[in-house]
Short mmCIF file of N, CA and C in Angstrom, two decimals:
data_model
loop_
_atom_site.label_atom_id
_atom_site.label_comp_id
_atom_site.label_asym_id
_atom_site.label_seq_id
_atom_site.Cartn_x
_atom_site.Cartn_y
_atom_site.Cartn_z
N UNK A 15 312.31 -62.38 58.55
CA UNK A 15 313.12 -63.03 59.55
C UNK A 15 314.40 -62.22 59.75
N UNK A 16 314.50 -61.93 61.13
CA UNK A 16 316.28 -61.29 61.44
C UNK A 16 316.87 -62.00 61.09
N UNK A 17 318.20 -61.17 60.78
CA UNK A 17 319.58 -62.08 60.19
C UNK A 17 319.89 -62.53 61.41
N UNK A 18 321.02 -64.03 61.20
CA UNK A 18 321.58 -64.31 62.67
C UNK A 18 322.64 -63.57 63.28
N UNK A 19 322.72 -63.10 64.39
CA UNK A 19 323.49 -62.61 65.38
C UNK A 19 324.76 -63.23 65.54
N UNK A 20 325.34 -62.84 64.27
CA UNK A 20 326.86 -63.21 65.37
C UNK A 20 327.64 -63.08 66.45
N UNK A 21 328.14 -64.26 66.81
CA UNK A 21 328.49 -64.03 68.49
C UNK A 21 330.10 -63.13 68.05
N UNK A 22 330.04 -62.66 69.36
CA UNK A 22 331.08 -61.13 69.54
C UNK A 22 332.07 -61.93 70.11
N UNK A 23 333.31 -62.10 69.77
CA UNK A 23 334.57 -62.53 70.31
C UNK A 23 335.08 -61.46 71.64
N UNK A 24 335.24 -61.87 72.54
CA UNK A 24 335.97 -60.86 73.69
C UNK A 24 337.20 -61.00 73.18
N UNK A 25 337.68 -59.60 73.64
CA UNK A 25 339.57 -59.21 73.16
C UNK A 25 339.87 -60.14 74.57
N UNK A 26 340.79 -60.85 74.26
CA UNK A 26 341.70 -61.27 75.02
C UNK A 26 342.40 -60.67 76.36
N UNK A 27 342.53 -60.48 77.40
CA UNK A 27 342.86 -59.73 78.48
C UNK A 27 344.44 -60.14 78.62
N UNK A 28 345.80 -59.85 78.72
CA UNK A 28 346.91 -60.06 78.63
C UNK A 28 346.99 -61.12 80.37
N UNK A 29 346.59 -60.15 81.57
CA UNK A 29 346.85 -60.18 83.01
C UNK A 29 345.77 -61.38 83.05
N UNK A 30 344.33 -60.99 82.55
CA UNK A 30 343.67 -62.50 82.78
C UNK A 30 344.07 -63.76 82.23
N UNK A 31 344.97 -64.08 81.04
CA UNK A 31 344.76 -64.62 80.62
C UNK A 31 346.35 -65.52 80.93
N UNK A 32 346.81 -64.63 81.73
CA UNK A 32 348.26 -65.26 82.60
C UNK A 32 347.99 -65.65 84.13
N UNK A 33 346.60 -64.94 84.56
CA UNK A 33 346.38 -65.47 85.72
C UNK A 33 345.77 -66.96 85.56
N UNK A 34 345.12 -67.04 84.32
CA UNK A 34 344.38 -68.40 84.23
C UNK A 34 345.36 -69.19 84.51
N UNK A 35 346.69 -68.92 83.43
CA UNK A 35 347.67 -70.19 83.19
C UNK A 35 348.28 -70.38 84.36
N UNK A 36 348.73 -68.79 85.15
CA UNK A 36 349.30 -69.43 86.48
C UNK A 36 348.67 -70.29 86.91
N UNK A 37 348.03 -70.10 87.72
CA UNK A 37 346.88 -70.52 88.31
C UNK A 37 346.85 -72.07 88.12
N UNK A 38 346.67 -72.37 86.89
CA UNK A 38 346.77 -74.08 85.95
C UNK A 38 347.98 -74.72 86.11
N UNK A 39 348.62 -73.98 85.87
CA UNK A 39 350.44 -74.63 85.95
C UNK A 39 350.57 -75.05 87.59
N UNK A 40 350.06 -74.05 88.19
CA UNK A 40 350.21 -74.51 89.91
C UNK A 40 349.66 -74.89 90.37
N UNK A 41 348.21 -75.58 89.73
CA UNK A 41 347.45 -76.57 90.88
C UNK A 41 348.13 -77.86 90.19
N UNK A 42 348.57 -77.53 88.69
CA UNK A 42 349.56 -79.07 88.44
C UNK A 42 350.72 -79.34 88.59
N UNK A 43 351.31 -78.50 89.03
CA UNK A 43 352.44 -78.44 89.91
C UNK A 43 351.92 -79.22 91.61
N UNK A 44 351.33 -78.75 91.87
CA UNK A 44 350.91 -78.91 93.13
C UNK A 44 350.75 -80.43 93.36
N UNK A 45 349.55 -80.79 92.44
CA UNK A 45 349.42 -82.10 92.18
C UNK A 45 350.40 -82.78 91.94
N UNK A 46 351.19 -83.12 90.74
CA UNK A 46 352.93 -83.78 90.76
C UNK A 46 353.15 -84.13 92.24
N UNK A 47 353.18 -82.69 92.57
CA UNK A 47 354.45 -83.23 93.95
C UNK A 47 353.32 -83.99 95.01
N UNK A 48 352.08 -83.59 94.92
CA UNK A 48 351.51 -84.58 95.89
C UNK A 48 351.26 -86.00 95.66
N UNK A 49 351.22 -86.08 94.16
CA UNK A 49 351.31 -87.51 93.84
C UNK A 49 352.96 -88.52 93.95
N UNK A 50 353.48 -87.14 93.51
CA UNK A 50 355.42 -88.03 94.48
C UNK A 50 355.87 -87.87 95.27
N UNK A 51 355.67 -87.30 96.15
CA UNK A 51 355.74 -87.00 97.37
C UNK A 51 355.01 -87.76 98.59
N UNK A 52 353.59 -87.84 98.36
CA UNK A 52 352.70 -88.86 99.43
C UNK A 52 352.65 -87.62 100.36
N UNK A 53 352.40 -86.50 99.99
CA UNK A 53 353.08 -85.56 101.30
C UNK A 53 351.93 -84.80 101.57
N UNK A 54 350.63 -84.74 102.54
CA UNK A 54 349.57 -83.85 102.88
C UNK A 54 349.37 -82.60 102.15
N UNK A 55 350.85 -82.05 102.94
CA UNK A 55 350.53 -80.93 102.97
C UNK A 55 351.07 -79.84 102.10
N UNK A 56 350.83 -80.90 100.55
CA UNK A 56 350.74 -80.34 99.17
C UNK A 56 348.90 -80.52 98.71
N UNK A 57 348.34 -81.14 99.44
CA UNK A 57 347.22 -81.25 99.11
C UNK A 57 346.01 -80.14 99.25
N UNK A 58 346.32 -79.25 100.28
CA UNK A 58 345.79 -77.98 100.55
C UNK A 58 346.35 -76.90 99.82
N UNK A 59 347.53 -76.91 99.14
CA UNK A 59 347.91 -76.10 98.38
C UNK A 59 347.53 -76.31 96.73
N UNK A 60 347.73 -77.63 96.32
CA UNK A 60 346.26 -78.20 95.41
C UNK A 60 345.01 -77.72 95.11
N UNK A 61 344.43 -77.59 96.46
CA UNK A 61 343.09 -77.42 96.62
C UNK A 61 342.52 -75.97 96.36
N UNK A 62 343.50 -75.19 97.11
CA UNK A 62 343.37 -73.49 97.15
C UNK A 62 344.21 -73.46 95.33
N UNK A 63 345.11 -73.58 95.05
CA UNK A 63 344.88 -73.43 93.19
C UNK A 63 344.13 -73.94 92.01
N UNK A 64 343.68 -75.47 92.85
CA UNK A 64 342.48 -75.41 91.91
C UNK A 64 341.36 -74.62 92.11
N UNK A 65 340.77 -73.98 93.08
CA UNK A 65 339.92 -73.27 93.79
C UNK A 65 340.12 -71.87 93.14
N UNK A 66 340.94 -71.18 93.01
CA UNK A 66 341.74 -69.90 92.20
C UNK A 66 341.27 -70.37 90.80
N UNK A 67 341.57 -71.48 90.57
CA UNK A 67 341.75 -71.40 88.65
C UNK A 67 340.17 -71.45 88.19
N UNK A 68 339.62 -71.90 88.95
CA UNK A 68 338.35 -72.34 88.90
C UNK A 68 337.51 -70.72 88.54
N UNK A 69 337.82 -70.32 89.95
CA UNK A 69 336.80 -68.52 90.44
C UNK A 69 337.65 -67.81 88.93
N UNK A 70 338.67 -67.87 88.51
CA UNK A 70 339.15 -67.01 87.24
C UNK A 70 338.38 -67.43 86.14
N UNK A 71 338.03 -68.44 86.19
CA UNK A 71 337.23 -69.01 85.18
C UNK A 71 336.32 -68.62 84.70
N UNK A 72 335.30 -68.20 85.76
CA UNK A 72 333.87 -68.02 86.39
C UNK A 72 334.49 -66.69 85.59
N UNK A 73 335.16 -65.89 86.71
CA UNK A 73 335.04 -64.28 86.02
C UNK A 73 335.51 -63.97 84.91
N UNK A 74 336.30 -64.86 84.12
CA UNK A 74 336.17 -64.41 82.39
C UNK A 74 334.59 -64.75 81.67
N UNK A 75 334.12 -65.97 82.23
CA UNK A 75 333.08 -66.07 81.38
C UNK A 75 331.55 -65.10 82.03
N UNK A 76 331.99 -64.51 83.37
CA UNK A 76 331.09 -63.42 83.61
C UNK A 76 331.57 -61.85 83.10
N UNK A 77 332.39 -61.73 82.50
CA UNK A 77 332.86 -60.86 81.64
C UNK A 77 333.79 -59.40 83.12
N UNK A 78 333.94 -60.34 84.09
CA UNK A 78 335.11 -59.39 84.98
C UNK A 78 335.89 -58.65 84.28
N UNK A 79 336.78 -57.34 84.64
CA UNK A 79 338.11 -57.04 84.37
C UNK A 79 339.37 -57.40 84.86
N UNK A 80 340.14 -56.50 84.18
CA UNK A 80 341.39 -57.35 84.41
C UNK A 80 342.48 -57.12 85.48
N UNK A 81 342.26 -55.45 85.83
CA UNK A 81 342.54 -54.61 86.61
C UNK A 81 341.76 -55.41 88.14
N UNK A 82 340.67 -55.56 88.13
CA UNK A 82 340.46 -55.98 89.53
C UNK A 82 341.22 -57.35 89.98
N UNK A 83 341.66 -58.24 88.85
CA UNK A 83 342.15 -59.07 88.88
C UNK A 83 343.84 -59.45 89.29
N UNK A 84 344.28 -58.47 89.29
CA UNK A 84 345.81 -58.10 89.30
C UNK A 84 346.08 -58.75 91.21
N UNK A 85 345.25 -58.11 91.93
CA UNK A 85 345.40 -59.11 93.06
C UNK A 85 345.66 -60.19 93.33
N UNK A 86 344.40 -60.76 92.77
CA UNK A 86 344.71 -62.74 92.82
C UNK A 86 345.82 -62.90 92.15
N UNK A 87 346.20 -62.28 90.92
CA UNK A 87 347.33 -62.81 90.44
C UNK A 87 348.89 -62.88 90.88
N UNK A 88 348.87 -62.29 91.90
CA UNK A 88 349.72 -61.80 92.93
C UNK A 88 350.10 -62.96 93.87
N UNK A 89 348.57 -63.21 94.36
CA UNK A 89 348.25 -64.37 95.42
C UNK A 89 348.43 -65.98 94.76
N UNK A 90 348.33 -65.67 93.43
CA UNK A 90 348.44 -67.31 92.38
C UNK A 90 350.27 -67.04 92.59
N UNK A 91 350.77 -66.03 92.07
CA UNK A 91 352.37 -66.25 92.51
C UNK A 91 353.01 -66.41 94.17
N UNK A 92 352.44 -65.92 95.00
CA UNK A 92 352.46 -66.19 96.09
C UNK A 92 352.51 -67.71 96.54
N UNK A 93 351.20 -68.58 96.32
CA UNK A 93 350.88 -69.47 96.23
C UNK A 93 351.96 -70.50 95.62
N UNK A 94 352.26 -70.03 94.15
CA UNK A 94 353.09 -71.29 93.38
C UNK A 94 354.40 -70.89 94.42
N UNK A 95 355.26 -70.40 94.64
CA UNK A 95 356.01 -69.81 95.61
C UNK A 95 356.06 -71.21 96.62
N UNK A 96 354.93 -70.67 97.66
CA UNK A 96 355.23 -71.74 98.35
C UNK A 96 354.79 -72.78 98.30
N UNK A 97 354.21 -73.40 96.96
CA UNK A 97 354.44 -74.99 96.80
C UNK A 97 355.95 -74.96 96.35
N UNK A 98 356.63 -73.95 95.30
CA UNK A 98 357.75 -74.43 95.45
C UNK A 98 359.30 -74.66 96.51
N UNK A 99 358.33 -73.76 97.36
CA UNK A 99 359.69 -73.77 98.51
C UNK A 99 359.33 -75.42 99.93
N UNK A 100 357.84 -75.19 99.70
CA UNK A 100 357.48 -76.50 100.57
C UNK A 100 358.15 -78.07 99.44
N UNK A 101 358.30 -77.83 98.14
CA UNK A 101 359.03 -78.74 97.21
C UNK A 101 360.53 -79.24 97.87
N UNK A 102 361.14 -78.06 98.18
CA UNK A 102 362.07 -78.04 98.15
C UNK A 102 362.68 -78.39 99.74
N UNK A 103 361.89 -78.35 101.15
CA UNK A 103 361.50 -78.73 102.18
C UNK A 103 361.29 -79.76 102.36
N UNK A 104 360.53 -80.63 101.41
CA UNK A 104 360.01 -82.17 101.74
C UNK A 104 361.07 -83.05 100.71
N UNK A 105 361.86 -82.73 99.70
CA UNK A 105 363.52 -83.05 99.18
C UNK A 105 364.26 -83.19 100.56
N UNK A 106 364.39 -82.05 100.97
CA UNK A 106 365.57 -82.17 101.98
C UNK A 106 365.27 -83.19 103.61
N UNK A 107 364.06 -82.96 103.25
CA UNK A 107 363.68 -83.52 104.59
C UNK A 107 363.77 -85.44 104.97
N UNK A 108 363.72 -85.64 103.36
CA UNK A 108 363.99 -86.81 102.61
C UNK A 108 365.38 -87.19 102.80
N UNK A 109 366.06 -86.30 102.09
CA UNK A 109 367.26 -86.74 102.58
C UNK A 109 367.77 -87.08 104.11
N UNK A 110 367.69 -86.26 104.58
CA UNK A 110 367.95 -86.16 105.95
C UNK A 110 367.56 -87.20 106.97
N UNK A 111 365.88 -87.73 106.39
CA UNK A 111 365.71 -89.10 106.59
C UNK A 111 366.64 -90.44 106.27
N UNK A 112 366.91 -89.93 105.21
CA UNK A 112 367.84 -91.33 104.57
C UNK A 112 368.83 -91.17 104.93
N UNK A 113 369.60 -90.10 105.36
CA UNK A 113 370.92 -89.79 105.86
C UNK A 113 371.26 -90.45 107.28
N UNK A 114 369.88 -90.11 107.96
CA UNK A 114 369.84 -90.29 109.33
C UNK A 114 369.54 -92.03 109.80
N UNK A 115 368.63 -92.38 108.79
CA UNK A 115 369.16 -94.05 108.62
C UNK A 115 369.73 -94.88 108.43
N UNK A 116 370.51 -94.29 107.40
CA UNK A 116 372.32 -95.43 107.04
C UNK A 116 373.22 -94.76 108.29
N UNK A 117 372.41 -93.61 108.94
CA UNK A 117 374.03 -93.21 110.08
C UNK A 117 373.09 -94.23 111.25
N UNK A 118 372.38 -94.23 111.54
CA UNK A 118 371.57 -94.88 112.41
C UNK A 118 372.16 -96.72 112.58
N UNK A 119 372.21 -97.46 111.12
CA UNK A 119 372.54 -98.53 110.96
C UNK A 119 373.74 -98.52 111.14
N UNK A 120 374.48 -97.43 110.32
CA UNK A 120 376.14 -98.02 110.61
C UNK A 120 376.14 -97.97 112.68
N UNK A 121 375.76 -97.10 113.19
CA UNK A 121 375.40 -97.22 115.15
C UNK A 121 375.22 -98.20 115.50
N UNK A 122 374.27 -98.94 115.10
CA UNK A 122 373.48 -100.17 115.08
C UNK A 122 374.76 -101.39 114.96
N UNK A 123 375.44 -101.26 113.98
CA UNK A 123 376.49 -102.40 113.69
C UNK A 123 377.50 -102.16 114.37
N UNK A 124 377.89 -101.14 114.79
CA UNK A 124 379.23 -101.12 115.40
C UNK A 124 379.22 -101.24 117.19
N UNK A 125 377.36 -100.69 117.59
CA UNK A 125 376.89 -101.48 119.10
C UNK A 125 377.13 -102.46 119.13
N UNK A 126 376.97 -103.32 118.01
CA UNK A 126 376.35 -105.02 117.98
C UNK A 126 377.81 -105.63 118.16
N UNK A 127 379.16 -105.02 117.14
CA UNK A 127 380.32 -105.50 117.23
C UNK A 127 380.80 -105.34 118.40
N UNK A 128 380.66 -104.20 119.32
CA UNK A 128 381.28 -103.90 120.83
C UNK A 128 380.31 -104.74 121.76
N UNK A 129 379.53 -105.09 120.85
CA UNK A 129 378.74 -106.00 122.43
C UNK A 129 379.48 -107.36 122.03
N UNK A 130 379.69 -107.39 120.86
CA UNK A 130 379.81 -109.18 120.92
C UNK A 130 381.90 -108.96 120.53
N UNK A 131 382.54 -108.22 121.42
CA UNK A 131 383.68 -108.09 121.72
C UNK A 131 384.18 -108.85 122.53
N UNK A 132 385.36 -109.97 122.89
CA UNK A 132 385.39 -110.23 123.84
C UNK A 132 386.70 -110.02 124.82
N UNK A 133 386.96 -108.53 124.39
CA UNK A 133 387.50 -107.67 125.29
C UNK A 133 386.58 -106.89 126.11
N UNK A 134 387.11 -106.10 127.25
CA UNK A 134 385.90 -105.48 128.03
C UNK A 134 386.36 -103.96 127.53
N UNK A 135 385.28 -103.17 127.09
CA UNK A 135 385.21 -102.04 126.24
C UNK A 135 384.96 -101.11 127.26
N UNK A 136 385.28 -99.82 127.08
CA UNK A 136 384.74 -98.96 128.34
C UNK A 136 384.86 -97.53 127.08
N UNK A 137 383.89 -96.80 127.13
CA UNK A 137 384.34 -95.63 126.28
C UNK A 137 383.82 -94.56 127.22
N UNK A 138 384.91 -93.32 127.31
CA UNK A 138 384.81 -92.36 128.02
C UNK A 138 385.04 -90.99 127.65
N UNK A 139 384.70 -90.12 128.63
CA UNK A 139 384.75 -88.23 128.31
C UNK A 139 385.47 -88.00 128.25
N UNK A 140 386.22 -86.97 128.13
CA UNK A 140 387.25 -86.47 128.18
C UNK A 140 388.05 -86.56 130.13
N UNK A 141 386.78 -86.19 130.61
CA UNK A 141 387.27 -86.42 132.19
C UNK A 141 387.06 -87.28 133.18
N UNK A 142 386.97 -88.62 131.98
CA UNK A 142 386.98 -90.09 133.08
C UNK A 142 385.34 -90.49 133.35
N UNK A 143 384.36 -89.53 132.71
CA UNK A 143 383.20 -90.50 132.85
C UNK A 143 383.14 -91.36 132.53
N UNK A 144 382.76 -92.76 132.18
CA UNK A 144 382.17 -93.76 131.90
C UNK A 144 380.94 -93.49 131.26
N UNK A 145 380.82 -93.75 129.82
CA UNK A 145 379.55 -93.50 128.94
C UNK A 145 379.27 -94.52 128.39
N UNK A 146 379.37 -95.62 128.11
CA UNK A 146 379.45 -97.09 127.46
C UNK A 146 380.27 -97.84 128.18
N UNK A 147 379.80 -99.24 128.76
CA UNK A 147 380.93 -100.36 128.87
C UNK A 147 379.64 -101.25 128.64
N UNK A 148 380.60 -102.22 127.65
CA UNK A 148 379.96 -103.93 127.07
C UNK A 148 379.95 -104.60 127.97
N UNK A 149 379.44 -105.86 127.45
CA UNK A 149 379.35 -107.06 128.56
C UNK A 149 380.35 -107.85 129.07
N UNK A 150 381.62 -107.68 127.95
CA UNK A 150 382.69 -108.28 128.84
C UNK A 150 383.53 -107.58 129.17
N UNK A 151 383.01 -105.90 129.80
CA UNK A 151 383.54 -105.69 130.70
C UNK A 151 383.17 -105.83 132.16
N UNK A 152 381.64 -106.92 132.08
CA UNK A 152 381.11 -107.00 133.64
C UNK A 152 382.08 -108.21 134.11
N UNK A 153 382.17 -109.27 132.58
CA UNK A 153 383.24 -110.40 133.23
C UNK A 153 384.28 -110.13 133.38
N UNK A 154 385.38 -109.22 132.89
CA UNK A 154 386.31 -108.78 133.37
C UNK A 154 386.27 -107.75 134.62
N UNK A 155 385.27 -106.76 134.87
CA UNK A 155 385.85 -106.04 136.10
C UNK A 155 384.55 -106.51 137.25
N UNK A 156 384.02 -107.25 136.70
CA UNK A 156 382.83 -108.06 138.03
C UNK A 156 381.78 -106.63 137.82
N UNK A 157 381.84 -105.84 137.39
CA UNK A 157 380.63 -104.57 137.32
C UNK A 157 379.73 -104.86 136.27
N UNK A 158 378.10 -104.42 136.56
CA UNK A 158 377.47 -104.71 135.94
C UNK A 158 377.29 -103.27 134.60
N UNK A 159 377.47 -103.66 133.75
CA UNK A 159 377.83 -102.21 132.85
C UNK A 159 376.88 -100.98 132.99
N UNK A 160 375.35 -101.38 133.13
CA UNK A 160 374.63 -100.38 133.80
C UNK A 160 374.94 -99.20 134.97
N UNK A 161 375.31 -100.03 135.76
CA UNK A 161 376.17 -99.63 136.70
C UNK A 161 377.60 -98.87 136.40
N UNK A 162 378.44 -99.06 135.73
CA UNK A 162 379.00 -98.28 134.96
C UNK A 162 379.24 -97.05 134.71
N UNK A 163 378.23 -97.20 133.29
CA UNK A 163 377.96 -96.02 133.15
C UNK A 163 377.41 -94.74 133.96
N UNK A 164 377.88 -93.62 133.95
CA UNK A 164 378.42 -92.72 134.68
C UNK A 164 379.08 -92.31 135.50
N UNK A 165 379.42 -93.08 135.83
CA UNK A 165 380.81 -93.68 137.13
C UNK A 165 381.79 -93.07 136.47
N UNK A 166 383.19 -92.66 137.85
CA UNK A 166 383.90 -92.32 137.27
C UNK A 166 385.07 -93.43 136.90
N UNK A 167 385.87 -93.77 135.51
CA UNK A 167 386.77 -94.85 135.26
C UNK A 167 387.74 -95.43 136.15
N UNK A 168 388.26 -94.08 137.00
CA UNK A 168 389.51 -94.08 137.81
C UNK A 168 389.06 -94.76 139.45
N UNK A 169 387.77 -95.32 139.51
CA UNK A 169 387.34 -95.46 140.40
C UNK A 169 387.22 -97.18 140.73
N UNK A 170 387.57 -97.44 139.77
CA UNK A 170 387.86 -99.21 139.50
C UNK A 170 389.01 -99.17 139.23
N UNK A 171 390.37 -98.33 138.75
CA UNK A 171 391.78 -98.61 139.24
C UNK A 171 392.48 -98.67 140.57
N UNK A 172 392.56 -99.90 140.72
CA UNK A 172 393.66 -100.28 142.06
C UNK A 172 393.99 -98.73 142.19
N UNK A 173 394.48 -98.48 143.90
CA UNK A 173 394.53 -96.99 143.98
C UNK A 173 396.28 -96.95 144.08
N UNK A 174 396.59 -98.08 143.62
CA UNK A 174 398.34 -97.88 143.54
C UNK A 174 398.33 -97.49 142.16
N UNK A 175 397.78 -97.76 141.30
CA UNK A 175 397.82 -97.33 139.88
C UNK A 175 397.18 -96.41 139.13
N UNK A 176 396.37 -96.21 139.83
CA UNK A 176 395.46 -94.72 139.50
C UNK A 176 396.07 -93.64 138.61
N UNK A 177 397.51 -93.35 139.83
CA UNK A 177 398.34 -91.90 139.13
C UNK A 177 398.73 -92.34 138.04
N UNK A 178 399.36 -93.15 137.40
CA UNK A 178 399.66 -93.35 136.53
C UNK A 178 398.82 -93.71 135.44
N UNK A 179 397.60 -94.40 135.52
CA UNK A 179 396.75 -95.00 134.18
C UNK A 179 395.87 -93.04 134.56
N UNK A 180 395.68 -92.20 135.24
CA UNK A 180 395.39 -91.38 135.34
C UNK A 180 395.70 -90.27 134.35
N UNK A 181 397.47 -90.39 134.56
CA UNK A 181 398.39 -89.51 133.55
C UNK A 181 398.24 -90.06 132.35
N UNK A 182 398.41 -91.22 131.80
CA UNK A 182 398.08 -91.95 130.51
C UNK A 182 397.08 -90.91 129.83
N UNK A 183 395.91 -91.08 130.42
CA UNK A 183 394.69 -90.93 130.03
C UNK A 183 394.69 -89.40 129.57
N UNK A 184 395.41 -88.33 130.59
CA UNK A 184 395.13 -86.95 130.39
C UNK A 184 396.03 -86.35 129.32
N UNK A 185 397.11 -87.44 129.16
CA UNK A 185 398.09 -87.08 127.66
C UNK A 185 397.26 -87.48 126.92
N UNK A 186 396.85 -88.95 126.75
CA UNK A 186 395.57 -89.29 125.65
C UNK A 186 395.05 -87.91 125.29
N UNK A 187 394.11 -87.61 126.13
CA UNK A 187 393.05 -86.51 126.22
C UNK A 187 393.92 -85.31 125.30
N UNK A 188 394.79 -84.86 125.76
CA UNK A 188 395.37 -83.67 125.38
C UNK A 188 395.64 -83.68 124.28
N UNK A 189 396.29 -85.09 123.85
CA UNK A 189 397.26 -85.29 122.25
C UNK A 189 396.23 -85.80 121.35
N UNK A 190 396.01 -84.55 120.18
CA UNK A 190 394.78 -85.28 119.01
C UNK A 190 395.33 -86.37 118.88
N UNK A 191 394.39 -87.55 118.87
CA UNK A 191 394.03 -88.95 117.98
C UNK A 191 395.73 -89.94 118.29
N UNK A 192 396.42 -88.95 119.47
CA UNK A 192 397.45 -90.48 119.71
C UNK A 192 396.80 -91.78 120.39
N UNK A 193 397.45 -92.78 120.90
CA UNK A 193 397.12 -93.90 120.98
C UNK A 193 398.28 -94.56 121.79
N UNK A 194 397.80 -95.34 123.11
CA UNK A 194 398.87 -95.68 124.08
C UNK A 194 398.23 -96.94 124.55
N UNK A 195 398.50 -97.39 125.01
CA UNK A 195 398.33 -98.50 126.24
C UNK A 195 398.62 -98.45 127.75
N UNK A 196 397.74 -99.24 128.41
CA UNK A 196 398.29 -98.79 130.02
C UNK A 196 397.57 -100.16 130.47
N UNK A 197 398.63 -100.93 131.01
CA UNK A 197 397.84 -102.21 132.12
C UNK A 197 397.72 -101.49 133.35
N UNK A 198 396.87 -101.84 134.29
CA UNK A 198 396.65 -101.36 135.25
C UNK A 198 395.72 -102.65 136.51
N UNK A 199 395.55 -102.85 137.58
CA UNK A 199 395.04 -103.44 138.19
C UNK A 199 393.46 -102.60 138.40
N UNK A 200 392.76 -103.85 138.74
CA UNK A 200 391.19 -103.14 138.63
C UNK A 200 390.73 -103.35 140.42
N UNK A 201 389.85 -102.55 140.90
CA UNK A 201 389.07 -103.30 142.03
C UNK A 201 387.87 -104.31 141.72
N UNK A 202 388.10 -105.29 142.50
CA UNK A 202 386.49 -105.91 141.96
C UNK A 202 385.53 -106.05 143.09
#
C-alpha cells in the first residue's frame, strides 16, 4: 500500500491575499452603509464587491497568480473609494435635507404669523415692487393681494404723497437695516 499523500500547503501570496481582504472589508463596508443609509445606490456597489471577492476566491483556489492580479486590486481600491466618497455624499445630502426643513418650517410660521396679522403687510424690492401683501392689506387698501403682488407700491399712494413716502423709502433702501415710518394716504 502507498504511503498517504500529504496535502501541499500553497505559500501565501502577499498582493492576493490583500486583495481578498480588500475586497471583504468593502462589500462590508458597502453593506453598513446600505443598511443605514436605505440608500440604492450603495447596493450596486455591494454587489460589484461582493462579485470581486467572490472571482478572487475562485482564483486562489484555482491556483491563479498574483501578478495578474494586481489589476483588480487596483479596481477593489477604486471601488472602496467610491463607496467612500458616495458615504460621504448621502451624509451631506442628509443634512441639507434636514437643514432645508427646519428653514422650510421656520417660512411656514412666520407666513402663517403675517397672514394672521392684523396690520396690512406689504413686503418689497428694493425698487418698489410689491412681492408679498397679506390679507389685511386687501381690507385696508380694498386690493386683492394677488393682485398686488408685482405691482408697483407707489402706485396705491395718493399722488400728493407719493414724493415723499417715495423719498422715505429710497433712504430706507440706501441706509443698512435703518427703520422709519411714513403715513401716507392710499388710493382705493
Amino acid at each position: 500500500m502507498p504511503p498517504p499523500v500529504e496535502p501541499t500547503q500553497m505559500p501565501v501570496d502577499p498582493i492576493i491575499s490583500a486583495s481578498i481582504l480588500l475586497r471583504a472589508v468593502g462589500a462590508g463596508y458597502a453593506a453598513l452603509l446600505l443598511y443605514r443609509a436605505s440608500d440604492l445606490r450603495f447596493g450596486a456597489l455591494t454587489l460589484m464587491l461582493l462579485l470581486m471577492f467572490v472571482r478572487q476566491l475562485l482564483t486562489v483556489t484555482e491556483g491563479g497568480g498574483s501578478f495578474t492580479e494586481l489589476p483588480g486590486l487596483l479596481v477593489s481600491v477604486l471601488a472602496i473609494g467610491a463607496v467612500y466618497y458616495l458615504s460621504k455624499y448621502v451624509e451631506q445630502e442628509g443634512r441639507t435635507r434636514r437643514r432645508l426643513t427646519r428653514q422650510n418650517e421656520r417660512l411656514q410660521a412666520q407666513t402663517e404669523a403675517l397672514e394672521q396679522a392684523a396690520h396690512g403687510i406689504l413686503i418689497l424690492d428694493t425698487d418698489g415692487t410689491i412681492r408679498y401683501a397679506n390679507a389685511a392689506a386687501e381690507r385696508i387698501l380694498g386690493y386683492d393681494p394677488d393682485d398686488l403682488v408685482g405691482a408697483d407700491a407707489f402706485e396705491v399712494v395718493h399722488p400728493a404723497d407719493r414724493e415723499r413716502t417715495r423719498g422715505t423709502f429710497d433712504r430706507l433702501v440706501a441706509s443698512d437695516g435703518a427703520v422709519d415710518q411714513v403715513e401716507h394716504r392710499t388710493l382705493a
